[in-house]
mmCIF file of C-alpha atoms and ligand atoms in Angstrom:
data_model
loop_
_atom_site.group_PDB
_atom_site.id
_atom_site.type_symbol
_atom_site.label_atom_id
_atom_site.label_comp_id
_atom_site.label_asym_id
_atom_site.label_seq_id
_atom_site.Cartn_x
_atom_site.Cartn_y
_atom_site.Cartn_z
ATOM 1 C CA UNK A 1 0.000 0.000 0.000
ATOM 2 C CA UNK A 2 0.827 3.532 -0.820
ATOM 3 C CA UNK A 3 1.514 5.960 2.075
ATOM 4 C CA UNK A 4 -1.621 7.900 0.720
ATOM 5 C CA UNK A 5 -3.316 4.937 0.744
ATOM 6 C CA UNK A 6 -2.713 4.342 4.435
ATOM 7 C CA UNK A 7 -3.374 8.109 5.394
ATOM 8 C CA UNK A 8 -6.984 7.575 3.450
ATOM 9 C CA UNK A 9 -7.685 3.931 4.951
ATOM 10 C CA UNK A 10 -6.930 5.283 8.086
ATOM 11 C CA UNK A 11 -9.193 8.218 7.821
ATOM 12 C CA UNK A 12 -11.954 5.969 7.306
ATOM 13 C CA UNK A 13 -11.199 3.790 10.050
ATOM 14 C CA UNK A 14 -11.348 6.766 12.403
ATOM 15 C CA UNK A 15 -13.864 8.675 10.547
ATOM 16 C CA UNK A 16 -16.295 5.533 11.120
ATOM 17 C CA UNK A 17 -14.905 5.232 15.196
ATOM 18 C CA UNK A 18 -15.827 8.689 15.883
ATOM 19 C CA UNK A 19 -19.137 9.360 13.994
ATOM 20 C CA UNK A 20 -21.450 8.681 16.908
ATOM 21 C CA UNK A 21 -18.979 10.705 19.857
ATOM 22 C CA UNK A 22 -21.039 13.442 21.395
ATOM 23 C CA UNK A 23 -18.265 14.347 24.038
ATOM 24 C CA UNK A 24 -16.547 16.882 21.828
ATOM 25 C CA UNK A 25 -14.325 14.326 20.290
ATOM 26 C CA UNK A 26 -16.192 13.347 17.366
ATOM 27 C CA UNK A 27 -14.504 12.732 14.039
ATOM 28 C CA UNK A 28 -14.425 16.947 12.918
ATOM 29 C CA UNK A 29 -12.359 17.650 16.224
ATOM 30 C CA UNK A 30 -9.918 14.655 14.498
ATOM 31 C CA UNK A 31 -10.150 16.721 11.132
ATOM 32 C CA UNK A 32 -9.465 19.817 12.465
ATOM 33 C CA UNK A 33 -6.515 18.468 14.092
ATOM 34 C CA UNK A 34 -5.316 16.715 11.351
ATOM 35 C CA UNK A 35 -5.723 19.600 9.450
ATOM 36 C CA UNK A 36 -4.361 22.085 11.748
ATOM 37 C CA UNK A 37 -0.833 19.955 12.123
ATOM 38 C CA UNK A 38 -0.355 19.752 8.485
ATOM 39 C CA UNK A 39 -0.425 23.590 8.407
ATOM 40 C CA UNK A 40 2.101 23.747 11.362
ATOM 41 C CA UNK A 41 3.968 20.864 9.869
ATOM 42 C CA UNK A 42 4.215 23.323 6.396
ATOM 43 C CA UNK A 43 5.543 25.978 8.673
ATOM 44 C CA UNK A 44 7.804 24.177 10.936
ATOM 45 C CA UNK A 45 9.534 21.688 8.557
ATOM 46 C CA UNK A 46 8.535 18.342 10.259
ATOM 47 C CA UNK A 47 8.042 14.822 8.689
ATOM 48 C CA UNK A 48 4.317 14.853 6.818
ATOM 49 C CA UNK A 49 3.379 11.156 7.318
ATOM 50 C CA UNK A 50 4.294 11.035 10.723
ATOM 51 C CA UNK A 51 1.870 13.859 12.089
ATOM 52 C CA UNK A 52 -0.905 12.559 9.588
ATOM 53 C CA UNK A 53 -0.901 9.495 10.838
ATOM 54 C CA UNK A 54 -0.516 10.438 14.513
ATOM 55 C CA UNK A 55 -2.805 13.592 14.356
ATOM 56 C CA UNK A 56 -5.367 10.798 12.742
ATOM 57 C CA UNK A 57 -4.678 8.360 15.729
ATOM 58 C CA UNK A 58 -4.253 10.337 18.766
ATOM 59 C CA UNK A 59 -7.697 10.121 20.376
ATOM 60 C CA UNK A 60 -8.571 6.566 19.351
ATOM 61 C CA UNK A 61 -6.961 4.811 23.191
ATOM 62 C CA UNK A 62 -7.475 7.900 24.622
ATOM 63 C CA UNK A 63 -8.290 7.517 28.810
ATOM 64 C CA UNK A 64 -11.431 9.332 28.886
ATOM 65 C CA UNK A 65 -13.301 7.846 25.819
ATOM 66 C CA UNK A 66 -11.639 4.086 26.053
ATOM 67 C CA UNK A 67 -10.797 3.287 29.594
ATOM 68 C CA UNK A 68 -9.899 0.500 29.471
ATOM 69 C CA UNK A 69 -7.050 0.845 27.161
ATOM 70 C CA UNK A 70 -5.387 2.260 30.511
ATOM 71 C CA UNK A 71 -3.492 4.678 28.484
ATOM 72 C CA UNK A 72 -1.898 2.304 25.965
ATOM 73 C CA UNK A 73 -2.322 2.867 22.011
ATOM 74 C CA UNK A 74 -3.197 -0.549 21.844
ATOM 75 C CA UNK A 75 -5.745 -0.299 18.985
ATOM 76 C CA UNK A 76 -3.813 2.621 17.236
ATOM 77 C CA UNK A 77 -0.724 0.108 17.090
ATOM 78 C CA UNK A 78 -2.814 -3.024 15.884
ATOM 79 C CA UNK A 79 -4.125 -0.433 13.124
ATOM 80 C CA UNK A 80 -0.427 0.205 12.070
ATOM 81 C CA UNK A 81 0.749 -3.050 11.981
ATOM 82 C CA UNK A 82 -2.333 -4.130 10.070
ATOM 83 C CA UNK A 83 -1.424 -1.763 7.487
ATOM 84 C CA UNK A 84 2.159 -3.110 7.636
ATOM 85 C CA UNK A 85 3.865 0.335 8.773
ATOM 86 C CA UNK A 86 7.576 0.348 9.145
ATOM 87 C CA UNK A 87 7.660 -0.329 12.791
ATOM 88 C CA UNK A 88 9.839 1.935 13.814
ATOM 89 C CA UNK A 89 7.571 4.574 12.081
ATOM 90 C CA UNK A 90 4.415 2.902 13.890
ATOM 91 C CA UNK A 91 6.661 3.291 17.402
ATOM 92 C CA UNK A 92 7.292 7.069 16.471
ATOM 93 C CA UNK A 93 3.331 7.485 16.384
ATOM 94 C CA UNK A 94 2.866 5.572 19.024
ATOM 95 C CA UNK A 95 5.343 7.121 21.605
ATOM 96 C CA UNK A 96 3.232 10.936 20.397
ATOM 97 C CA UNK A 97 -0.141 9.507 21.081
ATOM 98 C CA UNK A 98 1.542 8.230 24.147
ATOM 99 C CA UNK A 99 2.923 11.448 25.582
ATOM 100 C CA UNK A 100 -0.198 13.568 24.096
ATOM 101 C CA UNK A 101 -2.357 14.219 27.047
ATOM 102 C CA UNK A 102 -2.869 17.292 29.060
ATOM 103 C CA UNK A 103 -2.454 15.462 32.631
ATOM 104 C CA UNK A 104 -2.871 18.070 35.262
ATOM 105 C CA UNK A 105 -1.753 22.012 35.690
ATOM 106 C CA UNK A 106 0.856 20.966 37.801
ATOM 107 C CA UNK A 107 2.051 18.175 35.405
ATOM 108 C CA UNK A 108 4.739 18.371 32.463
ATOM 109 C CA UNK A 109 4.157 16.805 29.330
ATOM 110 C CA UNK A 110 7.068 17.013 27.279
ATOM 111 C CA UNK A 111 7.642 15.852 23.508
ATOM 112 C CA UNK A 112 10.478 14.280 22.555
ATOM 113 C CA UNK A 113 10.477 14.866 18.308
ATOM 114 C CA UNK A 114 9.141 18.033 16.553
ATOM 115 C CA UNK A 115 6.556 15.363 15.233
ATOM 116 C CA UNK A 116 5.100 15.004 18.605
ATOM 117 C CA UNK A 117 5.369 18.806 19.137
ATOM 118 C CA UNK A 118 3.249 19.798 16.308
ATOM 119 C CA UNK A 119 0.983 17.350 17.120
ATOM 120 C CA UNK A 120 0.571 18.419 20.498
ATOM 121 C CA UNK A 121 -0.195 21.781 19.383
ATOM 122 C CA UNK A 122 -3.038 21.070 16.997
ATOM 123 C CA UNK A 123 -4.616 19.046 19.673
ATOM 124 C CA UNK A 124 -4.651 22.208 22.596
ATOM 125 C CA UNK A 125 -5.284 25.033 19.837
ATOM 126 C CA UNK A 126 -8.795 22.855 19.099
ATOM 127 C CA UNK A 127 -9.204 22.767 22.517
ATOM 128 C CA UNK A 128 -9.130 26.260 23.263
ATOM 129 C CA UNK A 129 -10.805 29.744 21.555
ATOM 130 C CA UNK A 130 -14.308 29.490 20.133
ATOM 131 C CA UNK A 131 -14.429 25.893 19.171
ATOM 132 C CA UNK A 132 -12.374 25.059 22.594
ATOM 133 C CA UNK A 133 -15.014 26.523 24.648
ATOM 134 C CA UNK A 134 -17.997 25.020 22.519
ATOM 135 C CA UNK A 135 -16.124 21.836 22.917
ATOM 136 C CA UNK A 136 -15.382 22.073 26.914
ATOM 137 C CA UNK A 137 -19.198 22.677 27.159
ATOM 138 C CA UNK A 138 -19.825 19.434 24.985
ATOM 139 C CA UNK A 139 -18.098 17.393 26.887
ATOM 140 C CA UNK A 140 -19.222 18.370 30.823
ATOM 141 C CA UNK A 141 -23.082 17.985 29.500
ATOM 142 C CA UNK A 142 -21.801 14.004 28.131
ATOM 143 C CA UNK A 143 -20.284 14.131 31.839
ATOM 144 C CA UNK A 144 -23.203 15.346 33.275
ATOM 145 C CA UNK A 145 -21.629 17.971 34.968
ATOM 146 C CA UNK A 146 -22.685 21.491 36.394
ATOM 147 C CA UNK A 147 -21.808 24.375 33.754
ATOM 148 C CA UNK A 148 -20.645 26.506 36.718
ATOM 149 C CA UNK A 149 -20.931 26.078 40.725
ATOM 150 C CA UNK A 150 -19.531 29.132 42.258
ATOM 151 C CA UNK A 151 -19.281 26.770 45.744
ATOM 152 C CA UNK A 152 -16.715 24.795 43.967
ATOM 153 C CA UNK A 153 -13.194 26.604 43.048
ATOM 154 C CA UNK A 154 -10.873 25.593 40.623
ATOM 155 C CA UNK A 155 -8.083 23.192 41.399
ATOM 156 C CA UNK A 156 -4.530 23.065 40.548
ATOM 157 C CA UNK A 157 -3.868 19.311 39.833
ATOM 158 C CA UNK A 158 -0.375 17.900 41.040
ATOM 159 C CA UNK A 159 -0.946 14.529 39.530
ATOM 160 C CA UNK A 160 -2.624 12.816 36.259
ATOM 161 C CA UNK A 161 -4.825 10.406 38.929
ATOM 162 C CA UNK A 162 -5.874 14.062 40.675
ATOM 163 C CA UNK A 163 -7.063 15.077 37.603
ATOM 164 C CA UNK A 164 -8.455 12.188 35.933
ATOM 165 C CA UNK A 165 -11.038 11.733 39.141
ATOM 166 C CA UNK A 166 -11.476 15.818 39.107
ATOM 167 C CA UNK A 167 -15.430 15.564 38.202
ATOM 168 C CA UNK A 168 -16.202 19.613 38.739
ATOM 169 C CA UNK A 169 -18.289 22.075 36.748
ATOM 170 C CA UNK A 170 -17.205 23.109 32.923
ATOM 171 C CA UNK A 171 -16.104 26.634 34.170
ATOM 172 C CA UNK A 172 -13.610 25.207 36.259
ATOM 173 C CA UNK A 173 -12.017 23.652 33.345
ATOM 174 C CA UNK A 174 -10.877 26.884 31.985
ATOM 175 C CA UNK A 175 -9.024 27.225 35.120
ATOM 176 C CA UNK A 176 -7.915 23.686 35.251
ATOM 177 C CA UNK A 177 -6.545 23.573 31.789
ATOM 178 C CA UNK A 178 -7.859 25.334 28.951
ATOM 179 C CA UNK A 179 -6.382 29.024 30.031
ATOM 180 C CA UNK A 180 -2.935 27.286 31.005
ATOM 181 C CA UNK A 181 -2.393 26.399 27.441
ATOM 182 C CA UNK A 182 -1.499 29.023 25.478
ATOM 183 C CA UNK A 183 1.523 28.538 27.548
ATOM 184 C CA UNK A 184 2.516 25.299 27.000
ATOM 185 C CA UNK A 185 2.311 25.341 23.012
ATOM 186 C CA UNK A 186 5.433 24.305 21.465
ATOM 187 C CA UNK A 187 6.067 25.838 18.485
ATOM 188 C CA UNK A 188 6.412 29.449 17.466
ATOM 189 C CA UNK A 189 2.911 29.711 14.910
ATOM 190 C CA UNK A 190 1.208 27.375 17.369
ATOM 191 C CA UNK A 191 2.050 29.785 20.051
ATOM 192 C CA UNK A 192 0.543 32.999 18.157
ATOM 193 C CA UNK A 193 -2.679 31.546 17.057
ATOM 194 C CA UNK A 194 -3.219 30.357 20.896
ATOM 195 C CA UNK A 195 -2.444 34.072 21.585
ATOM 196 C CA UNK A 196 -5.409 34.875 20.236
ATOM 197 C CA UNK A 197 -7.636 32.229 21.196
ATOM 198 C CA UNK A 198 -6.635 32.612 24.281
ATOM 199 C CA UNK A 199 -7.860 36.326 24.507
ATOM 200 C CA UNK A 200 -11.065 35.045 23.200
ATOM 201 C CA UNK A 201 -11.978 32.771 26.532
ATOM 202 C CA UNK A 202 -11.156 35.660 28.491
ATOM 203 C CA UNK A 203 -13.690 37.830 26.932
ATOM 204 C CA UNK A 204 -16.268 34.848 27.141
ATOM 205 C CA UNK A 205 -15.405 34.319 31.037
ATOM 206 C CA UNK A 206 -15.747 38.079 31.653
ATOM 207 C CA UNK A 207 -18.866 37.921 30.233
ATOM 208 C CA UNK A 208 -20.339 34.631 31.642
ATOM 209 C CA UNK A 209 -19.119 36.357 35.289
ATOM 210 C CA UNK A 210 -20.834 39.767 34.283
ATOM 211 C CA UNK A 211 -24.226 37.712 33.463
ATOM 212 C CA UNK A 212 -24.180 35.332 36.317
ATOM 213 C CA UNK A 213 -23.856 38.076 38.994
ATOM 214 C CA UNK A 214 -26.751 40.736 37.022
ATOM 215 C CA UNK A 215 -23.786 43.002 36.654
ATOM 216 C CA UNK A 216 -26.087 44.466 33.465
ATOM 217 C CA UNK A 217 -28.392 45.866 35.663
HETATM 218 P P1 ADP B 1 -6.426 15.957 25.866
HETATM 219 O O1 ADP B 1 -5.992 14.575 25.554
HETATM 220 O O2 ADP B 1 -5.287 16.910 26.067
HETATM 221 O O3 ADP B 1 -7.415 15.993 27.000
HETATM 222 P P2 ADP B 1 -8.479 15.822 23.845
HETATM 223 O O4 ADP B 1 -8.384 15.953 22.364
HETATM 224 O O5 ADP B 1 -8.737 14.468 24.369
HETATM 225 O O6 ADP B 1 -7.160 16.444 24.532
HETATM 226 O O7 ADP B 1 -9.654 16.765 24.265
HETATM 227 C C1 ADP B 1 -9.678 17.548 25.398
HETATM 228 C C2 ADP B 1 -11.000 18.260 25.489
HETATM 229 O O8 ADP B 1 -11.956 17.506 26.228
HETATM 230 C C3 ADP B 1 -10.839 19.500 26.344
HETATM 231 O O9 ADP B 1 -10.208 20.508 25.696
HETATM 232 C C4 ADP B 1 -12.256 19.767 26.716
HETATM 233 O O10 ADP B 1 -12.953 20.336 25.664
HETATM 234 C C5 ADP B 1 -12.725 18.380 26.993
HETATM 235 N N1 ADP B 1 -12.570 18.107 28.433
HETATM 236 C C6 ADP B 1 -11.744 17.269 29.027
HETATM 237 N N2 ADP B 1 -11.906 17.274 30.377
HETATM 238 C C7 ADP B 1 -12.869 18.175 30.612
HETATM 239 C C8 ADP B 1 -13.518 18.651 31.789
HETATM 240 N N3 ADP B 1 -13.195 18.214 32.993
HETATM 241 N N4 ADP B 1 -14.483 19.576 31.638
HETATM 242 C C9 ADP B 1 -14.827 20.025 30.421
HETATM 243 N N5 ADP B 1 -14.246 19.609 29.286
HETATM 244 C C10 ADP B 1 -13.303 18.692 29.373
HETATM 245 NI NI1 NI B 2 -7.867 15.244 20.705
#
């Protein structure tokens, strides 16, 4: 098989895992990353089949929608193999999906290979801005969580178990994670489009704050 052959049989694969996700991680947040790190792979000079095929990948083990993968890439590296990637290639991918994750405010997540980095990035700039927010509130309704609960302050987690178990309101998030990214983007365009996504939230926090206390009146 080709290597465009793979990228398209893979697409399909994932398109057809992700159709039915209502969490915020349905197969267009997949496309925009995919997307996103080929335009960051143009400017930053990084391997193109790599990212494609770990941008198409990266969600498909992940701990919140497939449990009990506990973390491991395991069906992302049976996909590879089944399309006979070189395996050092398939490790490459695997190692980025590995390392991915946000896992905490108070947790690093390095990347080892500019691969990884770009990846990275086009994963936190779609989770942030106008589709991040859109997205954040997505996923705390599949949750079943609160949007806001001004009882409830945001937490600073120290470990990935802190935060995986963290089950507070959406508006915490932005706290938790979302406003910390900007950040924590790798690369130089990644880190001027989160500039500005990033500016965006805070407008949409100011104003969520101004409407929940009747600061209008
Ligand atoms: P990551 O692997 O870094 O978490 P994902 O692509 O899996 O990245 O998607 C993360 C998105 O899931 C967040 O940006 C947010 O929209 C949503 N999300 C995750 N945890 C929460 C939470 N506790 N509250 C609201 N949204 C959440
Ligand atoms: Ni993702």
């Amino acid at each position: 098989m080709t290597r465009e052959e793979i990228i398209h049989r893979t697409a399909e694969y994932v398109k057809d895992e992700f159709a039915r996700d209502s969490s915020g991680h349905d197969w267009w947040h997949i496309a925009r990353v995919w997307k996103t790190a080929l335009a960051l792979c143009k400017q930053e000079g990084a391997d193109v089949y790599t990212v494609e095929l770990a941008a198409l990948l990266h969600d498909l083990d992940d701990w919140k929608l497939s449990p009990s993968a506990g973390g491991k890439p395991v069906r992302a590296e049976a996909w590879l193999r089944q399309m006979g990637v070189d395996p050092a290639l398939a490790e490459h991918v695997c190692e980025i999906i590995t390392g991915l994750s946000f896992k905490g405010a108070l947790v690093e997540t390095p990347m080892r290979t500019l691969e990884g980095q770009i990846v990275q990035d086009a994963d936190r700039l779609d989770a942030i801005g106008a589709i991040g927010i859109a997205r954040a509130f997505a996923y705390g309704g599949h949750k079943g969580r609160l949007l806001y609960d001004p009882d409830s302050p945001p937490r600073m987690h120290a470990s990935f178990e802190q935060y995986q178990k963290s089950g507070s309101a959406t508006i915490n998030h932005f706290y938790e994670k979302l406003l910390l990214l900007k950040d924590r983007m790798n690369t130089p365009t990644a880190k001027k489009i989160a500039a500005q996504r990033h500016a965006h939230m805070e407008q949409f926090l100011e104003q969520f704050m101004r409407e929940w206390e009747g600061g209008e009146f």
